[in-house]
mmCIF file of C-alpha atoms in Angstrom:
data_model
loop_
_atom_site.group_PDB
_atom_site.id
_atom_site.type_symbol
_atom_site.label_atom_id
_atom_site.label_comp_id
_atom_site.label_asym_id
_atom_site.label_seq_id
_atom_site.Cartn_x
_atom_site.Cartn_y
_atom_site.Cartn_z
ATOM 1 C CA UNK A 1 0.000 0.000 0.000
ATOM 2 C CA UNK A 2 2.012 3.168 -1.114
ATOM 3 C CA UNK A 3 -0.708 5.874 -1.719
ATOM 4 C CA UNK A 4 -1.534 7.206 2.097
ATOM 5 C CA UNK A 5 -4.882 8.252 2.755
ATOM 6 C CA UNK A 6 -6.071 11.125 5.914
ATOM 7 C CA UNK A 7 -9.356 11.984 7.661
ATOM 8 C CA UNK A 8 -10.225 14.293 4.960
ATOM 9 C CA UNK A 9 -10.756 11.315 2.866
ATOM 10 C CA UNK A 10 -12.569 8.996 5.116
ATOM 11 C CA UNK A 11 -15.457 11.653 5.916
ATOM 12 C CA UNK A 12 -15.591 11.980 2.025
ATOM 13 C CA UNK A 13 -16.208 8.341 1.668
ATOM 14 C CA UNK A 14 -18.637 8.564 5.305
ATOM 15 C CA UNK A 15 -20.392 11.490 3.134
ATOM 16 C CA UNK A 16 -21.104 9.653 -0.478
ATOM 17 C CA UNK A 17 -21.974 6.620 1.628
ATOM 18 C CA UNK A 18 -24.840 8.567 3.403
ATOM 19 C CA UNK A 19 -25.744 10.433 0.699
ATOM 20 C CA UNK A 20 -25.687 7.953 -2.219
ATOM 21 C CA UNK A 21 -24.600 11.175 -4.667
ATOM 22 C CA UNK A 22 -21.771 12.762 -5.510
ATOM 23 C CA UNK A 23 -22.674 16.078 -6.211
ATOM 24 C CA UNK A 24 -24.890 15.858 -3.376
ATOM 25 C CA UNK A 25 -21.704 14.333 -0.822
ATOM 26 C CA UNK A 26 -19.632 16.894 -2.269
ATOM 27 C CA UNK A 27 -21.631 20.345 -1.124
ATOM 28 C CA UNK A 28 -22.334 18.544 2.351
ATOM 29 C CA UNK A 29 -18.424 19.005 2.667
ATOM 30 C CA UNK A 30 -18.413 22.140 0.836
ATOM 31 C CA UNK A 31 -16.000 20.221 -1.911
ATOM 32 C CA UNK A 32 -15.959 20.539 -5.889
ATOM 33 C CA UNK A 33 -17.020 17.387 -8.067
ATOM 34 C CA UNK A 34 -13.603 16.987 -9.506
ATOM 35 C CA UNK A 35 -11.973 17.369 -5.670
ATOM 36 C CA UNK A 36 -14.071 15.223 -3.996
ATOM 37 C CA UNK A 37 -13.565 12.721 -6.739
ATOM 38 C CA UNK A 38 -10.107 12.056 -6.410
ATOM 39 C CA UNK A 39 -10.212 11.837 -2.612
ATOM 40 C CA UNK A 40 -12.878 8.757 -3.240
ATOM 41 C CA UNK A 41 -9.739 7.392 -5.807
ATOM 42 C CA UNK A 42 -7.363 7.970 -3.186
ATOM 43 C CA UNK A 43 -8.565 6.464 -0.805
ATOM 44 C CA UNK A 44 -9.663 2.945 -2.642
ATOM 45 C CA UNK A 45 -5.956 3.288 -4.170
ATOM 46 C CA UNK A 46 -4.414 3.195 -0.955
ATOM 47 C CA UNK A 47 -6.678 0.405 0.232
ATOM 48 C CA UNK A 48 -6.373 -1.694 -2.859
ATOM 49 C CA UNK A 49 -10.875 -2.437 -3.129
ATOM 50 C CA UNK A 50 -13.140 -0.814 -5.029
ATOM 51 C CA UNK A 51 -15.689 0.975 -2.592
ATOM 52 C CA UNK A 52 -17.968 2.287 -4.604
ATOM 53 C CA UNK A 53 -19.966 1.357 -7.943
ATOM 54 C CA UNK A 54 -20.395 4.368 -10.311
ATOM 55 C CA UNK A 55 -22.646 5.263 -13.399
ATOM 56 C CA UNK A 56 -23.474 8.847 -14.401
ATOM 57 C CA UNK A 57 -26.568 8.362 -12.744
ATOM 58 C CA UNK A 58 -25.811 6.182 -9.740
ATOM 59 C CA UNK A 59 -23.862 5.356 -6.760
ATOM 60 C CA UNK A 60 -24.048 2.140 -4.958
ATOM 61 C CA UNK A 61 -21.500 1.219 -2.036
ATOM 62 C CA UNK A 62 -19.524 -2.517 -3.295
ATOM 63 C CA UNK A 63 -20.332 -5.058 -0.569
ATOM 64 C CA UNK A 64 -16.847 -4.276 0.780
ATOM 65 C CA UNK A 65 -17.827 -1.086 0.623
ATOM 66 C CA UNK A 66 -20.827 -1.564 2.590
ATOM 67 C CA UNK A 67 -18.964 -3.243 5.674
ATOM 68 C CA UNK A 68 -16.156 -0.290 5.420
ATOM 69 C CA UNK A 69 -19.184 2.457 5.473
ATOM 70 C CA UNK A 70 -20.802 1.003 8.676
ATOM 71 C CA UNK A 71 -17.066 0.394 10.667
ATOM 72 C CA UNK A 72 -16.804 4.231 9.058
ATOM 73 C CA UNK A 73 -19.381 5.921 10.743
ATOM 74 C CA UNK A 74 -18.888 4.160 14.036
ATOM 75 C CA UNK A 75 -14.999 5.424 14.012
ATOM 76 C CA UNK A 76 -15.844 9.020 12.919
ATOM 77 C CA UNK A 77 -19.062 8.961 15.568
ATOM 78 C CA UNK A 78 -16.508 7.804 18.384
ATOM 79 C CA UNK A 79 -13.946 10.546 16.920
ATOM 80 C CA UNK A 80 -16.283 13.404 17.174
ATOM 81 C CA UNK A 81 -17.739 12.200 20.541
ATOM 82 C CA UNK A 82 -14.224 12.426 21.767
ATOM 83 C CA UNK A 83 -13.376 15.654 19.807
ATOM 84 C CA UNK A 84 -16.528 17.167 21.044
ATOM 85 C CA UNK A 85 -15.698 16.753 24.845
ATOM 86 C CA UNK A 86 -12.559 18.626 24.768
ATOM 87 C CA UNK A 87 -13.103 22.390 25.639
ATOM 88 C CA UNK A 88 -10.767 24.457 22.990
ATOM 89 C CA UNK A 89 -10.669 21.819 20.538
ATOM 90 C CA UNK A 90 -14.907 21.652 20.575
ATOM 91 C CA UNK A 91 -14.753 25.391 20.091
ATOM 92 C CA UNK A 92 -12.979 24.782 16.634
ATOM 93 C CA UNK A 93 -15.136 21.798 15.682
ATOM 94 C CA UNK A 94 -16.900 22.539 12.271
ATOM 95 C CA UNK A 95 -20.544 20.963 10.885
ATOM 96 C CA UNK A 96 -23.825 20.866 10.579
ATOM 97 C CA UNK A 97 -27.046 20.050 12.727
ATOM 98 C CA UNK A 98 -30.477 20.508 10.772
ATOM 99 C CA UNK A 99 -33.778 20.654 13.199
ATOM 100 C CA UNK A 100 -37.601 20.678 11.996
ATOM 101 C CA UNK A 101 -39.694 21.616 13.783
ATOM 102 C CA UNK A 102 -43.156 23.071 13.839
ATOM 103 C CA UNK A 103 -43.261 26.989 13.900
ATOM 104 C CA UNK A 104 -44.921 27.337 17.593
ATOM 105 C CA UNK A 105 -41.962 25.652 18.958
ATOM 106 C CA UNK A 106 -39.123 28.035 17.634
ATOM 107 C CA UNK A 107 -40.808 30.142 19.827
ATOM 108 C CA UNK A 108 -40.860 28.497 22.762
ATOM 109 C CA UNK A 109 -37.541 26.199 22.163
ATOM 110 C CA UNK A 110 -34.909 27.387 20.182
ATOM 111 C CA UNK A 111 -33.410 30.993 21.045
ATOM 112 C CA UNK A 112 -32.101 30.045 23.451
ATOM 113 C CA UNK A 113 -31.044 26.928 22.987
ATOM 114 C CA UNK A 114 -29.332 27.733 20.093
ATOM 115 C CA UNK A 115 -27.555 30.229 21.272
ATOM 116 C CA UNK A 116 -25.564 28.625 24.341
ATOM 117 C CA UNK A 117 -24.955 25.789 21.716
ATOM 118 C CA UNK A 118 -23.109 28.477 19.380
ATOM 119 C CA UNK A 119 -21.468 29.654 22.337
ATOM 120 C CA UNK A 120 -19.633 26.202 23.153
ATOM 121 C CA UNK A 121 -19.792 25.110 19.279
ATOM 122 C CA UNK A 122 -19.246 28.713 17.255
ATOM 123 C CA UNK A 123 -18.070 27.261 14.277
ATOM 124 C CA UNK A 124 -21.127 24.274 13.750
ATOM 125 C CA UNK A 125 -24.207 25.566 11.635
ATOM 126 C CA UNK A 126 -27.852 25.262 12.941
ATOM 127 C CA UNK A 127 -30.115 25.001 9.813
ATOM 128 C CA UNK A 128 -33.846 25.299 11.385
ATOM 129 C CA UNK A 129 -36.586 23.852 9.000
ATOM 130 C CA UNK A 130 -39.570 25.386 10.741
ATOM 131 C CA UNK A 131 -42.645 23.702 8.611
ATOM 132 C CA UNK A 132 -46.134 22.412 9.751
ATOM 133 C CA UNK A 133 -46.198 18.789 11.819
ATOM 134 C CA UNK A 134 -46.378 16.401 8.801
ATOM 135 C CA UNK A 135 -43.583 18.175 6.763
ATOM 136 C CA UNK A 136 -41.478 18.024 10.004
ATOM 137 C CA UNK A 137 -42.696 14.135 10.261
ATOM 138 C CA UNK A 138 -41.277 13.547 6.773
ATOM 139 C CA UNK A 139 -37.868 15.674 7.050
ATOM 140 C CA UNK A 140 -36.931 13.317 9.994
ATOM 141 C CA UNK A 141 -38.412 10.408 8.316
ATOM 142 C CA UNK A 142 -36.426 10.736 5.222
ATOM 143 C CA UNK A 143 -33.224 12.012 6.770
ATOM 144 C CA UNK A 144 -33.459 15.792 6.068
ATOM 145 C CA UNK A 145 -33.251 16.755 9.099
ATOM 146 C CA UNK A 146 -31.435 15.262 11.965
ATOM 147 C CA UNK A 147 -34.277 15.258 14.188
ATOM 148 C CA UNK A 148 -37.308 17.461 14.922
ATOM 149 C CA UNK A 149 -39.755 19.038 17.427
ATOM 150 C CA UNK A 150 -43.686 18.190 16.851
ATOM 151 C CA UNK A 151 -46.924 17.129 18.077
ATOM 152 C CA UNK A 152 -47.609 14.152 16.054
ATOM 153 C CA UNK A 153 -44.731 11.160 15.512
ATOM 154 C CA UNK A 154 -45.339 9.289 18.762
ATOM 155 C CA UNK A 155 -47.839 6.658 16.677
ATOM 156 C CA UNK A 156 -45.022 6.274 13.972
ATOM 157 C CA UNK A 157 -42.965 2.976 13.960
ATOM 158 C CA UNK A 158 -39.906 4.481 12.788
ATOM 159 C CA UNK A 159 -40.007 7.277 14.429
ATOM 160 C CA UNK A 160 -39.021 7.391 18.338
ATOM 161 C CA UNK A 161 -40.636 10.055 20.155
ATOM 162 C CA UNK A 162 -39.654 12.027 23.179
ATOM 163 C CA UNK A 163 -42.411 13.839 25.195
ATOM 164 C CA UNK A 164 -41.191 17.186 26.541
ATOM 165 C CA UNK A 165 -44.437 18.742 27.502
ATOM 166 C CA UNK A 166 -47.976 19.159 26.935
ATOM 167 C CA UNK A 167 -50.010 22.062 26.132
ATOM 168 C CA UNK A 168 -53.333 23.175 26.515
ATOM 169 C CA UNK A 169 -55.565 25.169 23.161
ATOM 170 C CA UNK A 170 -56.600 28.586 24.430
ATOM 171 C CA UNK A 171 -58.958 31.076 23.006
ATOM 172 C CA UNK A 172 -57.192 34.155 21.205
ATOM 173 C CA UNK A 173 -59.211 37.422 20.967
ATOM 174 C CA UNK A 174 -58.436 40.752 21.056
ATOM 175 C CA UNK A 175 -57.691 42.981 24.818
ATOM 176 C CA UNK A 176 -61.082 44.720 23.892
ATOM 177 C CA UNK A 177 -63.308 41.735 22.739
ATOM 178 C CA UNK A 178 -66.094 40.920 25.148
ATOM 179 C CA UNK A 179 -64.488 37.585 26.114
ATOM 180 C CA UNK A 180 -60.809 39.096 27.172
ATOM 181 C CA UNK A 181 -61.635 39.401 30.856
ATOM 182 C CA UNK A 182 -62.987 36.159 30.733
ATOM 183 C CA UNK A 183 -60.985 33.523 33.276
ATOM 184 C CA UNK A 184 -61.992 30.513 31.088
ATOM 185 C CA UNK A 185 -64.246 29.949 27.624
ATOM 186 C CA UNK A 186 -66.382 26.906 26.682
ATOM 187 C CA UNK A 187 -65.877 25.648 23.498
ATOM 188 C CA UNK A 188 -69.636 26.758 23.059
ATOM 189 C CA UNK A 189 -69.182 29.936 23.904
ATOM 190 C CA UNK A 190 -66.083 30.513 21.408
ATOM 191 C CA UNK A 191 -68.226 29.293 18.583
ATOM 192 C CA UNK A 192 -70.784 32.214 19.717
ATOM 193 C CA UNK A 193 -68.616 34.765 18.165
ATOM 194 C CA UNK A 194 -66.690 35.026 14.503
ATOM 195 C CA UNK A 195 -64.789 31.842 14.728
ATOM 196 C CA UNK A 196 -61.681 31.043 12.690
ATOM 197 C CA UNK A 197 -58.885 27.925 12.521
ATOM 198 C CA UNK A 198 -56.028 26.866 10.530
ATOM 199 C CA UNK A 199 -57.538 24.396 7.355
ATOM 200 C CA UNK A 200 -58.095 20.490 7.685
ATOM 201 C CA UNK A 201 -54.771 19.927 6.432
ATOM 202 C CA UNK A 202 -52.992 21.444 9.454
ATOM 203 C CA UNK A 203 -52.445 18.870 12.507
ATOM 204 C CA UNK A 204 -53.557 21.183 15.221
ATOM 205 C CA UNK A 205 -57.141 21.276 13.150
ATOM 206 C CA UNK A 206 -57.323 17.496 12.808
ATOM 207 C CA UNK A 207 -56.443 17.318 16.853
ATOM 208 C CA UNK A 208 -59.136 19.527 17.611
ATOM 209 C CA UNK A 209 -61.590 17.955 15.538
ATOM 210 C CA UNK A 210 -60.525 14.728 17.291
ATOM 211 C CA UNK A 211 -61.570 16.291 20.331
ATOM 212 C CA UNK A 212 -64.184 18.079 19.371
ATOM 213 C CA UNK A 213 -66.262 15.267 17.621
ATOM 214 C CA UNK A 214 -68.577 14.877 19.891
ATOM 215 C CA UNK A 215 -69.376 18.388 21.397
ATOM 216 C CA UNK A 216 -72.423 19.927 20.908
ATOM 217 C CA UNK A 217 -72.373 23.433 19.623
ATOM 218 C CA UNK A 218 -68.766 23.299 18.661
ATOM 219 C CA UNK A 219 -67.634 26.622 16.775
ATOM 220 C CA UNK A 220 -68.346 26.633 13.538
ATOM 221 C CA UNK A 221 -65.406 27.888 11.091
ATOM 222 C CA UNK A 222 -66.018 31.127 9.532
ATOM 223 C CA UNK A 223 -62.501 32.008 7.865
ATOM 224 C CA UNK A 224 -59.277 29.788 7.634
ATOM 225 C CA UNK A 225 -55.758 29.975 7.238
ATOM 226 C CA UNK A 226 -52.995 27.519 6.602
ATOM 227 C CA UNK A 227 -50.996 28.759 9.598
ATOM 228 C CA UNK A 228 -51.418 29.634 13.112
ATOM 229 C CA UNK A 229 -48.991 32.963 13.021
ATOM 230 C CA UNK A 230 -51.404 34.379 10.028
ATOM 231 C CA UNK A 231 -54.793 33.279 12.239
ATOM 232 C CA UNK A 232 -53.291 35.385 15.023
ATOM 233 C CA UNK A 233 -52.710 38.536 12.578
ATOM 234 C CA UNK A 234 -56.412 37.903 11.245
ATOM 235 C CA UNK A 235 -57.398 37.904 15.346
ATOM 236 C CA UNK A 236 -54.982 40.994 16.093
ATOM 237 C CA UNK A 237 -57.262 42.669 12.992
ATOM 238 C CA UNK A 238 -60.516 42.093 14.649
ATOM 239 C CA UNK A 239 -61.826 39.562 12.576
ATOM 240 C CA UNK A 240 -62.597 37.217 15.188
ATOM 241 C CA UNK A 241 -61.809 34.572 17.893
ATOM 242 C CA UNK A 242 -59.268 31.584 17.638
ATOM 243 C CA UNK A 243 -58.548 28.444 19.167
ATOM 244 C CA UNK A 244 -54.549 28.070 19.249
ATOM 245 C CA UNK A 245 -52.047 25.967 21.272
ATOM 246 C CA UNK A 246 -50.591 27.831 23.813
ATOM 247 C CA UNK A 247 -46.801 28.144 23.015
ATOM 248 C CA UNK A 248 -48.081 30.139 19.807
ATOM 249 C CA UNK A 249 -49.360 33.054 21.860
ATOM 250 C CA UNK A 250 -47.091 35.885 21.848
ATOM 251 C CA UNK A 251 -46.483 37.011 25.926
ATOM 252 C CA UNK A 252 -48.461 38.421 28.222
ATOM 253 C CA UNK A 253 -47.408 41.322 27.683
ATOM 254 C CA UNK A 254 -48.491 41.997 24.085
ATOM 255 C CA UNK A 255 -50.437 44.965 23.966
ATOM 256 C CA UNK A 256 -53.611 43.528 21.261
ATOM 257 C CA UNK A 257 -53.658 39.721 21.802
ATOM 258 C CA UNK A 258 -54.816 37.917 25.281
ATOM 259 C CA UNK A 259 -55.118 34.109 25.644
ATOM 260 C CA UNK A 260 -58.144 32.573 27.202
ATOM 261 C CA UNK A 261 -58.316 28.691 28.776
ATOM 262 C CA UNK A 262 -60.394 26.566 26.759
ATOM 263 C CA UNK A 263 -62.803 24.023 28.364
ATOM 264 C CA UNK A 264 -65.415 21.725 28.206
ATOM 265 C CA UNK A 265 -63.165 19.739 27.193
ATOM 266 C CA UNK A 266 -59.769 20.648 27.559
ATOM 267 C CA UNK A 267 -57.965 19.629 24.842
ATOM 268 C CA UNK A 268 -53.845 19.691 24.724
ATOM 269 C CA UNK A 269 -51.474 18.777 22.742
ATOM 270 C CA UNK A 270 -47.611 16.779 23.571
ATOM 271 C CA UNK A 271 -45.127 18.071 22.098
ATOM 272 C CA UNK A 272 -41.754 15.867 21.964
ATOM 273 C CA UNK A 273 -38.392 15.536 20.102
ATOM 274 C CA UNK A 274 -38.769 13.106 17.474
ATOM 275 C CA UNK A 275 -36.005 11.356 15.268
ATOM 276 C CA UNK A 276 -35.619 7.699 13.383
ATOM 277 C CA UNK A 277 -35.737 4.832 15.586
ATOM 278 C CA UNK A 278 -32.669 3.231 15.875
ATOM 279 C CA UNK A 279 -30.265 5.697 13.915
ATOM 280 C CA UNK A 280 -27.683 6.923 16.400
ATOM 281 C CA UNK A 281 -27.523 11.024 15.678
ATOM 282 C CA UNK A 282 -24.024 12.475 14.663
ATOM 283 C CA UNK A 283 -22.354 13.779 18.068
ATOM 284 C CA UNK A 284 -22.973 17.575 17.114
ATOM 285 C CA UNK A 285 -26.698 16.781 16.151
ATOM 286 C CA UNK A 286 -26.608 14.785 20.077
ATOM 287 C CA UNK A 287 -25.829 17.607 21.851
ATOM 288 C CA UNK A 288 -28.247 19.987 20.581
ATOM 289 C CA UNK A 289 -30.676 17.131 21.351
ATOM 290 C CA UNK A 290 -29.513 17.056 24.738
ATOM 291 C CA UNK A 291 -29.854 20.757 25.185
ATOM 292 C CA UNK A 292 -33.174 20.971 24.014
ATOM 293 C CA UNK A 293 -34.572 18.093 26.197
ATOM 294 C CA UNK A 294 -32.788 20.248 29.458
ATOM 295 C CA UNK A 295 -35.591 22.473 28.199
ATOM 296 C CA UNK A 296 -38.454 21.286 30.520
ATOM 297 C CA UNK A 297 -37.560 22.797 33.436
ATOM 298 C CA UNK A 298 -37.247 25.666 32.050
ATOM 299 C CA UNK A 299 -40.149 28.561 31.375
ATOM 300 C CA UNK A 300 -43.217 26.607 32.486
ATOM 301 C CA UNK A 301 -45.729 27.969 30.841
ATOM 302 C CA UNK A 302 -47.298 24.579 29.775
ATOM 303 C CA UNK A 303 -48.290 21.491 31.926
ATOM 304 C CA UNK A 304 -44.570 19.272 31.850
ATOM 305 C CA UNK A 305 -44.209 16.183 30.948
ATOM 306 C CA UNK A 306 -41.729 14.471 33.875
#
C-alpha cells in the first residue's frame, strides 16, 4: 500500500456513503465534483478495493464497501464524541445540525437553545426547518433533518418520540373583545362569536376535531388559514376569535392579543423531540438534542411532561 490516505478522505467516503450522490456528498463538505472525486480514488488506491460502484446516474456502495461504510461511521461517531468533549478543541469543531420543527416551537424552544450551543460550538451551523407537523414528520423520516420538534410522531414505527411537555388550546381574541376578561371559555361559547382555525390539512385542526367530535355546539369555522402565526394577525385585525395551542401566543405582555383557557373539554397537545428509531444522531446533532430536552424545566408555561 504506497498511496496514504487522511481523515479528509474517510469523511468523504462517510459522506457519499450517506448520501448515495456525488454532487450531493460533495456540497455537504463544501467540496468541488472533480476534488471530492479524487479523494474517493485515493482512498480505494491506498486500500487496494473498489468501494464504490459508479454510473453517471448512480452510486451504490460494493459489498466491501458496505462493511467499510458502517465500521466508518462508528470510528468518525466515536472521533467526534471524543473531539466534542474537549473544551478548545470543541470550540474549533466545524458541521452541521439541521432541526424541523413546527413553527410554535421556535418560539418556545430554540433561542435560546441555540444560542448557548453556538457559544460552546461557534463554528457548527444550525439550519432550522420550521414547517407544519407532517412536513417536520417527513424531514426526519427521510433524513433531512437530523431530528425534529412536533406534536404528532409518537404513533409512527420508525419514528421514536420524546415527550417534553404538553399544552393546553386557548382562546385568542383581542384585549377589547367581550371575552378578554374572561378567566376561562367553553368551546360553546367561542363558537358564539366570529370563529376562525387553521384548514383540515394542518395537525392542530385534525387534533381539535378529534376532540371536538362529539361536542355539541362546537364553533363553527367562519374564515381559515394555513398557519397559526397568520390566524393570530387575522385575530390581532378584529376579525374574530381563535382556538390556538398555547406556546403560539405571543407574551403576556403583548399589547392587542390575550389568551383565554379553553374548556369543556380541555384539549392539549404533547409536544416531543422526534427522530428515526434506531439511527444513532451524529455527536454535534446529540448535543443539541440534549440541550433541548434540558428544556423542561425551564419557562413553564405549559403542563410538563416528567
Amino acid at each position: 500500500m504506497h498511496t496514504k490516505f487522511d481523515l479528509a478522505d474517510i469523511q468523504a467516503f462517510a459522506a457519499v456513503a450517506e448520501l448515495q450522490s456525488f454532487r450531493a456528498a460533495a456540497e455537504s463538505i463544501h467540496l468541488s465534483q472533480p476534488a471530492f472525486s479524487r479523494r474517493i480514488d485515493k482512498l480505494e488506491e491506498a486500500l487496494g478495493v473498489r468501494l464504490l460502484d459508479r454510473t453517471t446516474r448512480r452510486v451504490t456502495l460494493t459489498a466491501v464497501g458496505r462493511d467499510f461504510a458502517r465500521k466508518t461511521r462508528l470510528w468518525l461517531d466515536d472521533l467526534d464524541g471524543m473531539l466534542m468533549g474537549l473544551g478548545d478543541v470543541a470550540a474549533r469543531r466545524m458541521g452541521e445540525v439541521t432541526i424541523a420543527c413546527v413553527p410554535s416551537a421556535v418560539y418556545y424552544f430554540l433561542p435560546q437553545v441555540v444560542k448557548r450551543y453556538h457559544e460552546r460550538f461557534p463554528k457548527i451551523r444550525v439550519k432550522v426547518h420550521d414547517a407544519s407537523a407532517n412536513e417536520v414528520l417527513v424531514a426526519v423520516a427521510q433524513g433531512d433533518a437530523d431530528f425534529g420538534l412536533n406534536f404528532i410522531g409518537s404513533q409512527e414505527a420508525e419514528i421514536e418520540f420524546k415527550p417534553v411537555l404538553a399544552e393546553r388550546f386557548v382562546a385568542a381574541c383581542r384585549r377589547d373583545h367581550v371575552l378578554a376578561r374572561r378567566k376561562q371559555v367553553s368551546w360553546a361559547e367561542l363558537g358564539q362569536h366570529d370563529f376562525m382555525s387553521v384548514g383540515k390539512t394542518s395537525g392542530n385542526r385534525l387534533l381539535m376535531d378529534l376532540a371536538l367530535a362529539n361536542v355539541p355546539d362546537r364553533p363553527q369555522c367562519l374564515y381559515e388559514a394555513k398557519h397559526v402565526t397568520t390566524l393570530l394577525g387575522l385575530v390581532e385585525a378584529g376579525l374574530g376569535v381563535a382556538a390556538v395551542p398555547r406556546l403560539a401566543m405571543p407574551g403576556k405582555d403583548h399589547p392587542t392579543l390575550v389568551s383565554i383557557p379553553l374548556v369543556e373539554p380541555v384539549v392539549t397537545r404533547q409536544m416531543g423531540l422526534i427522530k428515526r428509531r434506531g439511527r444513532s444522531l451524529s455527536p454535534a446533532a446529540q448535543q443539541l438534542y440534549d440541550l433541548l430536552v434540558a428544556t423542561r424545566t425551564a419557562r413553564p408555561r405549559s403542563v410538563r411532561i416528567p
